[in-house]
mmCIF file of C-alpha atoms in Angstrom:
data_model
loop_
_atom_site.group_PDB
_atom_site.id
_atom_site.type_symbol
_atom_site.label_atom_id
_atom_site.label_comp_id
_atom_site.label_asym_id
_atom_site.label_seq_id
_atom_site.Cartn_x
_atom_site.Cartn_y
_atom_site.Cartn_z
ATOM 1 C CA MET U 14 -127.298 72.578 116.641
ATOM 2 C CA LEU U 15 -128.832 68.761 115.618
ATOM 3 C CA ARG U 16 -126.726 66.028 114.219
ATOM 4 C CA ALA U 17 -127.854 62.717 113.571
ATOM 5 C CA ILE U 18 -126.336 59.188 112.809
ATOM 6 C CA ALA U 19 -127.790 55.730 111.982
ATOM 7 C CA CYS U 20 -125.770 52.344 112.382
ATOM 8 C CA LYS U 21 -126.926 49.294 110.310
ATOM 9 C CA HIS U 22 -125.268 46.181 110.433
ATOM 10 C CA GLU U 23 -122.145 48.178 112.087
ATOM 11 C CA ARG U 24 -122.261 50.667 109.054
ATOM 12 C CA LEU U 25 -122.876 53.945 109.875
ATOM 13 C CA THR U 26 -125.114 56.560 107.702
ATOM 14 C CA PRO U 27 -124.984 60.197 108.659
ATOM 15 C CA ILE U 28 -129.232 61.709 108.679
ATOM 16 C CA ALA U 29 -129.026 64.988 106.958
ATOM 17 C CA ASP U 30 -132.058 66.633 107.899
ATOM 18 C CA MET U 31 -134.839 66.248 111.119
ATOM 19 C CA ALA U 32 -137.459 64.730 108.287
ATOM 20 C CA SER U 33 -135.393 62.065 108.115
ATOM 21 C CA ILE U 34 -135.020 61.110 111.808
ATOM 22 C CA GLY U 35 -138.533 59.252 111.881
ATOM 23 C CA GLU U 36 -137.929 57.055 109.357
ATOM 24 C CA ALA U 37 -134.648 55.805 110.583
ATOM 25 C CA VAL U 38 -135.953 54.892 113.775
ATOM 26 C CA ALA U 39 -138.959 53.426 112.087
ATOM 27 C CA ASP U 40 -136.569 50.719 110.933
ATOM 28 C CA ARG U 41 -135.933 48.585 113.858
ATOM 29 C CA GLU U 42 -132.423 47.288 112.324
ATOM 30 C CA ASN U 43 -131.015 50.950 112.593
ATOM 31 C CA THR U 44 -129.739 52.138 115.806
ATOM 32 C CA VAL U 45 -129.862 55.767 115.964
ATOM 33 C CA TRP U 46 -128.402 58.870 117.946
ATOM 34 C CA VAL U 47 -129.534 62.101 117.945
ATOM 35 C CA ASP U 48 -127.584 64.936 119.391
ATOM 36 C CA ILE U 49 -129.018 68.472 120.202
ATOM 37 C CA ALA U 50 -126.889 71.170 121.377
ATOM 38 C CA GLY U 51 -129.128 74.276 122.339
ATOM 39 C CA PRO U 52 -132.547 72.950 120.733
ATOM 40 C CA THR U 53 -134.002 75.413 118.525
ATOM 41 C CA PRO U 54 -138.133 75.624 118.395
ATOM 42 C CA ASP U 55 -137.946 73.420 115.361
ATOM 43 C CA GLU U 56 -135.841 70.871 116.774
ATOM 44 C CA TRP U 57 -138.315 70.805 120.209
ATOM 45 C CA ALA U 58 -141.434 70.187 117.787
ATOM 46 C CA CYS U 59 -139.165 67.384 116.327
ATOM 47 C CA LEU U 60 -138.626 65.931 119.658
ATOM 48 C CA ARG U 61 -142.369 66.216 120.152
ATOM 49 C CA ASP U 62 -143.713 64.610 116.859
ATOM 50 C CA GLU U 63 -141.230 62.436 115.540
ATOM 51 C CA PHE U 64 -140.789 60.565 119.084
ATOM 52 C CA ALA U 65 -144.071 61.390 121.093
ATOM 53 C CA PHE U 66 -142.064 61.976 124.175
ATOM 54 C CA HIS U 67 -144.404 62.171 127.327
ATOM 55 C CA PRO U 68 -144.865 66.323 128.154
ATOM 56 C CA LEU U 69 -143.316 66.123 131.588
ATOM 57 C CA SER U 70 -140.237 64.552 130.109
ATOM 58 C CA LEU U 71 -139.890 67.601 127.601
ATOM 59 C CA GLU U 72 -140.657 70.069 130.233
ATOM 60 C CA ASP U 73 -138.182 68.831 132.570
ATOM 61 C CA VAL U 74 -135.440 68.993 129.754
ATOM 62 C CA GLU U 75 -136.358 72.661 128.930
ATOM 63 C CA ARG U 76 -136.740 74.076 132.556
ATOM 64 C CA ARG U 77 -133.386 72.204 133.078
ATOM 65 C CA HIS U 78 -131.832 72.179 136.809
ATOM 66 C CA GLN U 79 -132.835 68.500 137.284
ATOM 67 C CA ARG U 80 -131.746 66.711 140.054
ATOM 68 C CA PRO U 81 -129.833 63.411 138.684
ATOM 69 C CA LYS U 82 -132.593 60.842 138.041
ATOM 70 C CA ILE U 83 -134.255 58.453 135.678
ATOM 71 C CA ASP U 84 -137.540 58.223 134.678
ATOM 72 C CA VAL U 85 -138.873 54.533 133.193
ATOM 73 C CA PHE U 86 -141.878 55.148 130.739
ATOM 74 C CA PRO U 87 -143.334 52.094 128.647
ATOM 75 C CA ASP U 88 -141.337 52.742 125.336
ATOM 76 C CA TYR U 89 -138.309 54.762 126.736
ATOM 77 C CA TYR U 90 -135.958 55.756 129.253
ATOM 78 C CA PHE U 91 -135.707 59.330 130.474
ATOM 79 C CA MET U 92 -132.467 60.330 132.326
ATOM 80 C CA VAL U 93 -130.636 63.287 133.427
ATOM 81 C CA VAL U 94 -126.530 63.249 134.542
ATOM 82 C CA TYR U 95 -124.460 65.871 134.619
ATOM 83 C CA ALA U 96 -120.560 66.090 132.914
ATOM 84 C CA LEU U 97 -117.769 67.684 135.094
ATOM 85 C CA ARG U 98 -114.606 69.199 134.370
ATOM 86 C CA PHE U 99 -112.086 71.715 135.243
ATOM 87 C CA GLY U 100 -112.203 74.971 132.770
ATOM 88 C CA GLY U 101 -110.200 78.178 133.230
ATOM 89 C CA ALA U 102 -110.111 80.315 136.325
ATOM 90 C CA THR U 103 -112.321 82.876 134.442
ATOM 91 C CA ALA U 104 -114.998 81.209 133.833
ATOM 92 C CA ALA U 105 -118.572 82.428 135.192
ATOM 93 C CA VAL U 106 -119.372 81.717 138.398
ATOM 94 C CA ALA U 107 -122.570 79.862 139.672
ATOM 95 C CA GLU U 108 -124.384 79.149 142.788
ATOM 96 C CA ALA U 109 -124.611 75.481 143.697
ATOM 97 C CA ALA U 110 -126.108 75.608 146.662
ATOM 98 C CA GLY U 111 -129.580 73.697 144.905
ATOM 99 C CA GLY U 112 -127.877 72.433 141.962
ATOM 100 C CA PRO U 113 -126.188 73.944 138.771
ATOM 101 C CA ALA U 114 -127.272 77.501 138.029
ATOM 102 C CA ARG U 115 -128.679 79.228 134.780
ATOM 103 C CA GLY U 116 -126.107 81.223 132.941
ATOM 104 C CA ASP U 117 -126.808 84.329 131.079
ATOM 105 C CA ASP U 118 -127.428 82.334 127.957
ATOM 106 C CA GLY U 119 -130.273 80.208 129.547
ATOM 107 C CA GLY U 120 -128.055 77.536 129.833
ATOM 108 C CA LEU U 121 -126.070 75.859 132.535
ATOM 109 C CA ALA U 122 -122.927 78.412 133.876
ATOM 110 C CA ALA U 123 -119.754 76.719 135.429
ATOM 111 C CA ARG U 124 -118.981 77.146 139.200
ATOM 112 C CA PRO U 125 -115.610 77.725 140.990
ATOM 113 C CA MET U 126 -113.691 74.933 142.892
ATOM 114 C CA ASP U 127 -112.327 76.444 145.620
ATOM 115 C CA VAL U 128 -113.734 80.104 145.420
ATOM 116 C CA GLY U 129 -111.771 80.940 148.991
ATOM 117 C CA ARG U 130 -108.528 81.301 147.043
ATOM 118 C CA ALA U 131 -107.131 84.509 146.515
ATOM 119 C CA ALA U 132 -103.755 85.785 145.157
ATOM 120 C CA GLY U 133 -101.083 86.177 147.623
ATOM 121 C CA ASN U 134 -103.096 84.210 150.397
ATOM 122 C CA GLY U 135 -100.755 81.135 149.787
ATOM 123 C CA PHE U 136 -102.584 78.980 147.281
ATOM 124 C CA ASP U 137 -103.283 79.024 143.756
ATOM 125 C CA ALA U 138 -105.606 80.757 141.695
ATOM 126 C CA PRO U 139 -108.976 78.844 141.591
ATOM 127 C CA ARG U 140 -109.913 76.397 139.032
ATOM 128 C CA VAL U 141 -113.466 76.357 137.747
ATOM 129 C CA LEU U 142 -115.437 72.889 138.048
ATOM 130 C CA ASP U 143 -117.873 73.184 135.027
ATOM 131 C CA ILE U 144 -121.089 71.137 135.691
ATOM 132 C CA ARG U 145 -123.236 70.573 132.569
ATOM 133 C CA GLU U 146 -126.548 69.272 132.553
ATOM 134 C CA LEU U 147 -127.165 66.374 129.802
ATOM 135 C CA ALA U 148 -130.719 64.788 129.235
ATOM 136 C CA ILE U 149 -130.782 61.634 127.452
ATOM 137 C CA PHE U 150 -134.020 59.612 126.329
ATOM 138 C CA LEU U 151 -133.456 56.104 125.226
ATOM 139 C CA GLY U 152 -135.700 53.710 122.912
ATOM 140 C CA ALA U 153 -135.217 50.307 121.737
ATOM 141 C CA ASN U 154 -133.644 51.633 118.817
ATOM 142 C CA TYR U 155 -132.253 54.929 119.382
ATOM 143 C CA MET U 156 -130.528 57.386 121.669
ATOM 144 C CA VAL U 157 -131.648 61.017 121.938
ATOM 145 C CA THR U 158 -129.227 63.687 123.844
ATOM 146 C CA LEU U 159 -129.956 67.335 124.993
ATOM 147 C CA HIS U 160 -127.527 69.782 126.380
ATOM 148 C CA VAL U 161 -126.343 73.390 126.135
ATOM 149 C CA ALA U 162 -122.728 73.556 126.409
ATOM 150 C CA PRO U 163 -120.413 71.100 124.610
ATOM 151 C CA ILE U 164 -119.449 68.152 126.578
ATOM 152 C CA ASP U 165 -116.522 66.197 125.803
ATOM 153 C CA ALA U 166 -117.701 62.775 126.411
ATOM 154 C CA ILE U 167 -120.097 63.272 123.870
ATOM 155 C CA ASP U 168 -117.837 64.363 121.238
ATOM 156 C CA GLY U 169 -115.436 61.905 122.377
ATOM 157 C CA VAL U 170 -118.036 58.760 122.180
ATOM 158 C CA TRP U 171 -119.469 59.946 118.853
ATOM 159 C CA ASP U 172 -115.891 60.180 117.282
ATOM 160 C CA HIS U 173 -115.273 56.763 118.770
ATOM 161 C CA TRP U 174 -118.518 55.067 117.482
ATOM 162 C CA GLN U 175 -117.654 56.320 113.646
ATOM 163 C CA ARG U 176 -113.720 55.156 113.858
ATOM 164 C CA ARG U 177 -114.912 51.665 115.831
ATOM 165 C CA THR U 178 -118.325 50.661 114.846
ATOM 166 C CA ASP U 179 -117.241 46.794 115.736
ATOM 167 C CA VAL U 180 -116.675 47.687 119.138
ATOM 168 C CA ILE U 181 -119.693 49.625 120.116
ATOM 169 C CA GLY U 182 -121.590 47.788 117.437
ATOM 170 C CA SER U 183 -125.129 48.649 117.022
ATOM 171 C CA ASP U 184 -126.971 47.923 120.208
ATOM 172 C CA VAL U 185 -128.285 51.051 121.679
ATOM 173 C CA GLY U 186 -127.462 49.922 125.015
ATOM 174 C CA ALA U 187 -123.701 49.549 124.494
ATOM 175 C CA LEU U 188 -124.179 53.056 123.019
ATOM 176 C CA LEU U 189 -125.423 54.288 126.349
ATOM 177 C CA HIS U 190 -122.789 52.110 128.446
ATOM 178 C CA VAL U 191 -120.038 53.752 126.512
ATOM 179 C CA LEU U 192 -121.378 57.530 126.935
ATOM 180 C CA LEU U 193 -121.944 57.002 130.521
ATOM 181 C CA ASP U 194 -118.721 55.217 131.337
ATOM 182 C CA HIS U 195 -116.894 58.370 129.756
ATOM 183 C CA LEU U 196 -119.004 60.692 131.749
ATOM 184 C CA ILE U 197 -118.122 59.101 135.152
ATOM 185 C CA ASP U 198 -114.619 58.635 134.101
ATOM 186 C CA ASP U 199 -114.078 62.328 133.968
ATOM 187 C CA TYR U 200 -115.076 62.789 137.382
ATOM 188 C CA PHE U 201 -111.989 61.178 138.529
ATOM 189 C CA PRO U 202 -109.551 64.160 137.354
ATOM 190 C CA VAL U 203 -111.598 66.692 139.363
ATOM 191 C CA ILE U 204 -111.191 63.711 142.360
ATOM 192 C CA ASP U 205 -107.594 63.813 141.986
ATOM 193 C CA ALA U 206 -107.483 67.678 141.968
ATOM 194 C CA VAL U 207 -109.867 67.610 145.284
ATOM 195 C CA ALA U 208 -106.584 65.217 146.722
ATOM 196 C CA ASP U 209 -104.254 67.550 145.596
ATOM 197 C CA ARG U 210 -106.077 70.231 147.542
ATOM 198 C CA VAL U 211 -106.685 68.323 150.533
ATOM 199 C CA GLU U 212 -102.673 67.891 150.708
ATOM 200 C CA ASP U 213 -102.189 71.619 150.120
ATOM 201 C CA LEU U 214 -104.438 72.559 153.008
ATOM 202 C CA GLU U 215 -102.695 70.025 155.575
ATOM 203 C CA GLU U 216 -99.512 71.190 154.992
ATOM 204 C CA SER U 217 -100.388 75.018 155.154
ATOM 205 C CA ILE U 218 -102.044 73.984 158.498
ATOM 206 C CA PHE U 219 -99.364 72.028 160.425
ATOM 207 C CA ASP U 220 -96.020 73.214 158.295
ATOM 208 C CA ARG U 221 -96.776 77.197 158.169
ATOM 209 C CA PHE U 222 -100.082 77.757 159.468
ATOM 210 C CA ASP U 223 -101.945 79.864 156.967
ATOM 211 C CA PRO U 224 -104.773 81.638 158.481
ATOM 212 C CA ALA U 225 -106.234 81.550 154.556
ATOM 213 C CA ALA U 226 -106.760 77.692 155.271
ATOM 214 C CA LEU U 227 -109.903 78.358 157.165
ATOM 215 C CA GLY U 228 -111.940 79.772 153.960
ATOM 216 C CA GLU U 229 -110.268 77.327 151.741
ATOM 217 C CA ILE U 230 -111.857 74.068 154.290
ATOM 218 C CA PHE U 231 -115.074 75.704 153.887
ATOM 219 C CA ALA U 232 -115.042 76.141 150.237
ATOM 220 C CA LEU U 233 -113.715 72.887 149.235
ATOM 221 C CA LYS U 234 -116.675 71.369 151.914
ATOM 222 C CA LYS U 235 -118.992 73.488 149.764
ATOM 223 C CA ASP U 236 -117.397 71.901 146.485
ATOM 224 C CA LEU U 237 -117.478 68.167 147.703
ATOM 225 C CA LEU U 238 -121.325 68.904 148.905
ATOM 226 C CA ALA U 239 -122.055 70.040 145.351
ATOM 227 C CA LEU U 240 -120.648 67.091 143.917
ATOM 228 C CA ARG U 241 -122.030 64.493 146.587
ATOM 229 C CA ARG U 242 -125.070 66.213 145.196
ATOM 230 C CA ILE U 243 -124.507 64.881 141.583
ATOM 231 C CA VAL U 244 -123.027 61.502 142.021
ATOM 232 C CA ALA U 245 -125.641 60.332 144.654
ATOM 233 C CA PRO U 246 -128.309 60.160 142.583
ATOM 234 C CA GLU U 247 -126.572 59.356 139.392
ATOM 235 C CA ARG U 248 -125.540 56.095 141.365
ATOM 236 C CA ASP U 249 -129.201 55.351 141.872
ATOM 237 C CA VAL U 250 -129.889 56.236 138.214
ATOM 238 C CA LEU U 251 -127.093 52.999 137.290
ATOM 239 C CA ASN U 252 -128.752 50.995 139.791
ATOM 240 C CA VAL U 253 -131.937 51.293 138.204
ATOM 241 C CA LEU U 254 -130.085 50.150 135.080
ATOM 242 C CA LEU U 255 -128.769 47.078 136.766
ATOM 243 C CA ARG U 256 -132.245 45.624 137.057
ATOM 244 C CA ARG U 257 -132.575 42.259 135.275
ATOM 245 C CA ASP U 258 -135.525 42.721 133.970
ATOM 246 C CA PRO U 259 -135.330 46.070 131.918
ATOM 247 C CA PRO U 260 -137.927 47.229 129.386
ATOM 248 C CA ILE U 261 -135.417 48.736 127.082
ATOM 249 C CA LEU U 262 -132.275 47.025 127.350
ATOM 250 C CA SER U 263 -131.261 43.652 126.990
ATOM 251 C CA SER U 264 -130.172 41.433 129.689
ATOM 252 C CA ALA U 265 -126.452 41.013 128.151
ATOM 253 C CA THR U 266 -126.244 44.835 128.110
ATOM 254 C CA VAL U 267 -127.159 45.190 131.396
ATOM 255 C CA VAL U 268 -124.147 43.313 133.037
ATOM 256 C CA PHE U 269 -121.848 46.286 131.240
ATOM 257 C CA PHE U 270 -123.504 48.361 133.691
ATOM 258 C CA GLN U 271 -121.795 47.216 136.814
ATOM 259 C CA ASP U 272 -118.880 48.316 135.839
ATOM 260 C CA VAL U 273 -119.850 52.032 135.463
ATOM 261 C CA TYR U 274 -121.797 51.693 139.019
ATOM 262 C CA ASP U 275 -118.465 50.373 140.213
ATOM 263 C CA HIS U 276 -116.970 53.644 138.991
ATOM 264 C CA ALA U 277 -119.588 55.914 140.285
ATOM 265 C CA LEU U 278 -119.335 54.074 143.909
ATOM 266 C CA ARG U 279 -115.395 54.914 144.101
ATOM 267 C CA VAL U 280 -116.209 58.466 143.151
ATOM 268 C CA LEU U 281 -118.617 58.742 145.596
ATOM 269 C CA ASP U 282 -116.676 56.567 148.265
ATOM 270 C CA SER U 283 -113.444 59.488 147.908
ATOM 271 C CA ILE U 284 -116.252 62.498 148.009
ATOM 272 C CA ASP U 285 -116.958 60.669 151.262
ATOM 273 C CA THR U 286 -113.311 60.191 152.372
ATOM 274 C CA TYR U 287 -112.192 63.782 151.722
ATOM 275 C CA ARG U 288 -115.301 65.176 153.141
ATOM 276 C CA ASP U 289 -113.933 63.562 156.564
ATOM 277 C CA LEU U 290 -110.789 64.444 156.085
ATOM 278 C CA LEU U 291 -111.520 68.123 155.785
ATOM 279 C CA SER U 292 -113.718 67.637 158.674
ATOM 280 C CA SER U 293 -110.589 66.275 160.749
ATOM 281 C CA ALA U 294 -108.329 69.328 159.159
ATOM 282 C CA LEU U 295 -111.103 71.847 160.368
ATOM 283 C CA ASP U 296 -110.853 70.325 163.585
ATOM 284 C CA ALA U 297 -106.673 70.826 163.264
ATOM 285 C CA TYR U 298 -107.166 74.348 162.153
ATOM 286 C CA LEU U 299 -108.811 74.835 165.375
ATOM 287 C CA SER U 300 -106.687 72.928 167.850
ATOM 288 C CA VAL U 301 -103.383 74.687 165.833
ATOM 289 C CA GLN U 302 -104.759 78.199 166.524
ATOM 290 C CA SER U 303 -105.931 77.337 170.067
ATOM 291 C CA ASN U 304 -102.479 75.812 170.741
ATOM 292 C CA ASN U 305 -101.103 79.146 169.139
ATOM 293 C CA LEU U 306 -102.850 81.029 171.079
ATOM 294 C CA ASN U 307 -102.145 79.259 174.518
ATOM 295 C CA GLU U 308 -98.709 79.679 173.450
ATOM 296 C CA ILE U 309 -99.052 83.384 173.630
ATOM 297 C CA MET U 310 -100.726 83.608 176.528
ATOM 298 C CA ARG U 311 -98.138 81.486 178.427
ATOM 299 C CA ARG U 312 -95.462 83.670 177.177
ATOM 300 C CA LEU U 313 -97.760 86.987 177.877
ATOM 301 C CA THR U 314 -97.762 85.408 181.465
ATOM 302 C CA VAL U 315 -94.006 84.612 181.785
ATOM 303 C CA ILE U 316 -93.635 88.470 181.255
ATOM 304 C CA SER U 317 -96.108 89.608 183.465
ATOM 305 C CA THR U 318 -94.865 87.451 186.443
ATOM 306 C CA VAL U 319 -91.297 88.340 185.801
ATOM 307 C CA PHE U 320 -92.270 91.802 185.728
ATOM 308 C CA LEU U 321 -94.479 91.435 189.143
ATOM 309 C CA PRO U 322 -91.248 91.639 192.043
ATOM 310 C CA LEU U 323 -90.057 95.089 189.991
ATOM 311 C CA THR U 324 -93.580 96.409 190.343
ATOM 312 C CA PHE U 325 -93.296 96.094 194.247
ATOM 313 C CA LEU U 326 -89.850 96.949 194.693
ATOM 314 C CA THR U 327 -90.018 99.885 192.467
ATOM 315 C CA GLY U 328 -93.220 100.778 194.887
ATOM 316 C CA PHE U 329 -91.608 99.828 197.955
ATOM 317 C CA PHE U 330 -88.535 102.035 197.659
ATOM 318 C CA GLY U 331 -90.856 105.036 195.789
ATOM 319 C CA MET U 332 -92.542 105.573 199.447
ATOM 320 C CA ASN U 333 -91.998 108.803 200.718
ATOM 321 C CA PHE U 334 -91.814 108.369 204.409
ATOM 322 C CA THR U 335 -88.959 110.514 206.191
ATOM 323 C CA THR U 336 -88.163 107.567 208.977
ATOM 324 C CA LEU U 337 -87.350 104.968 206.348
ATOM 325 C CA PRO U 338 -83.291 104.874 205.652
ATOM 326 C CA PHE U 339 -83.888 105.325 202.311
ATOM 327 C CA ALA U 340 -81.024 107.828 201.642
ATOM 328 C CA ASN U 341 -78.443 105.140 202.376
ATOM 329 C CA PRO U 342 -76.755 104.282 199.315
ATOM 330 C CA ALA U 343 -75.838 100.593 200.344
ATOM 331 C CA LEU U 344 -79.779 100.269 200.238
ATOM 332 C CA LEU U 345 -80.118 101.668 196.763
ATOM 333 C CA GLY U 346 -77.309 99.161 195.706
ATOM 334 C CA LEU U 347 -79.095 96.299 197.447
ATOM 335 C CA GLY U 348 -82.070 97.321 195.342
ATOM 336 C CA LEU U 349 -80.987 97.414 192.380
ATOM 337 C CA ALA U 350 -79.260 94.160 192.607
ATOM 338 C CA LEU U 351 -82.446 92.712 193.670
ATOM 339 C CA MET U 352 -83.965 94.411 190.677
ATOM 340 C CA VAL U 353 -81.608 92.621 188.403
ATOM 341 C CA ALA U 354 -81.340 88.821 190.571
ATOM 342 C CA ILE U 355 -84.933 88.459 191.024
ATOM 343 C CA PRO U 356 -86.116 88.482 187.229
ATOM 344 C CA ALA U 357 -83.098 86.524 186.396
ATOM 345 C CA GLY U 358 -83.762 83.489 188.724
ATOM 346 C CA MET U 359 -87.252 83.644 187.980
ATOM 347 C CA VAL U 360 -86.473 83.154 184.069
ATOM 348 C CA LEU U 361 -83.799 80.478 184.745
ATOM 349 C CA TYR U 362 -86.629 78.542 187.010
ATOM 350 C CA PHE U 363 -89.192 78.991 184.427
ATOM 351 C CA ARG U 364 -86.740 77.632 181.715
ATOM 352 C CA TRP U 365 -85.557 74.818 183.938
ATOM 353 C CA ARG U 366 -89.218 73.787 184.641
ATOM 354 C CA GLY U 367 -90.237 74.142 180.887
ATOM 355 C CA TRP U 368 -92.648 76.901 181.093
ATOM 356 C CA SER U 369 -90.474 79.487 178.902
#
């Protein structure tokens, strides 16, 4: 689905068909935004013919699953970024070991956050982390966005631009800034959810020691690694946009990307912080597990030690030598008294020393 709009002197004009896009872009006083969700063959042809994008850029868009990046061409920027959000628990599962995965429809599939959670193991049902790829072409007076699945940030900025053209204006750089700002700000709820999961993990380790916490730790570490593979390259993308001699953006617009860059750094720092906390949680889990095992072995050792004299006494009095006076009733009473007194004395001694 293609939708396009042109802004000239803070007045917006919808573009009805693909044939009018080239005319709108040719007017340098226009700022044109073309948004394509799930490009059709005709829309691919429009990108090739009307905008003359480099074949390598179009190939990256068609094949998808690209690492976040920015390619600088003489007439335009080509960027790949990602939108993140939490979805429902029944969304499709995708493999993220090498980046977002392809869904059955050829688009980007959602991957689950904390896949180790299951009903009955002390944790809530998993919330699914949607990772959606977004390709952006930015020219002197136009921006083209391409994606497969709907992206909330695009819809929000699209509606905001139509309501408040005086805020965003007719500068394509300001339009890009607002879009990237929305995308990065949507990362913070994901980081907050990770923080909640880390707190739950710490509680499950130290308060009740849930064995399921180990799987939860590794699932969260995997999710944070997937997040870092997205945010770290996007920081480099923003760093390129901050250069003082950009071929597309004006110097006045570049300043605004510093704020988005700072937000990306905050997200990246939070990811690294929670990765360190999870490593500490893993060490704590293993330490608590080892302490519990040592406690069990200590109690078993106490029990074995208490029964050791009983084994000796019963073995001694169980001998069948006729010369031993075992038929004496007083000796039987003495043996029974020792069987009670010695273990009782050992238990009291162990408690006094703090061994039991």
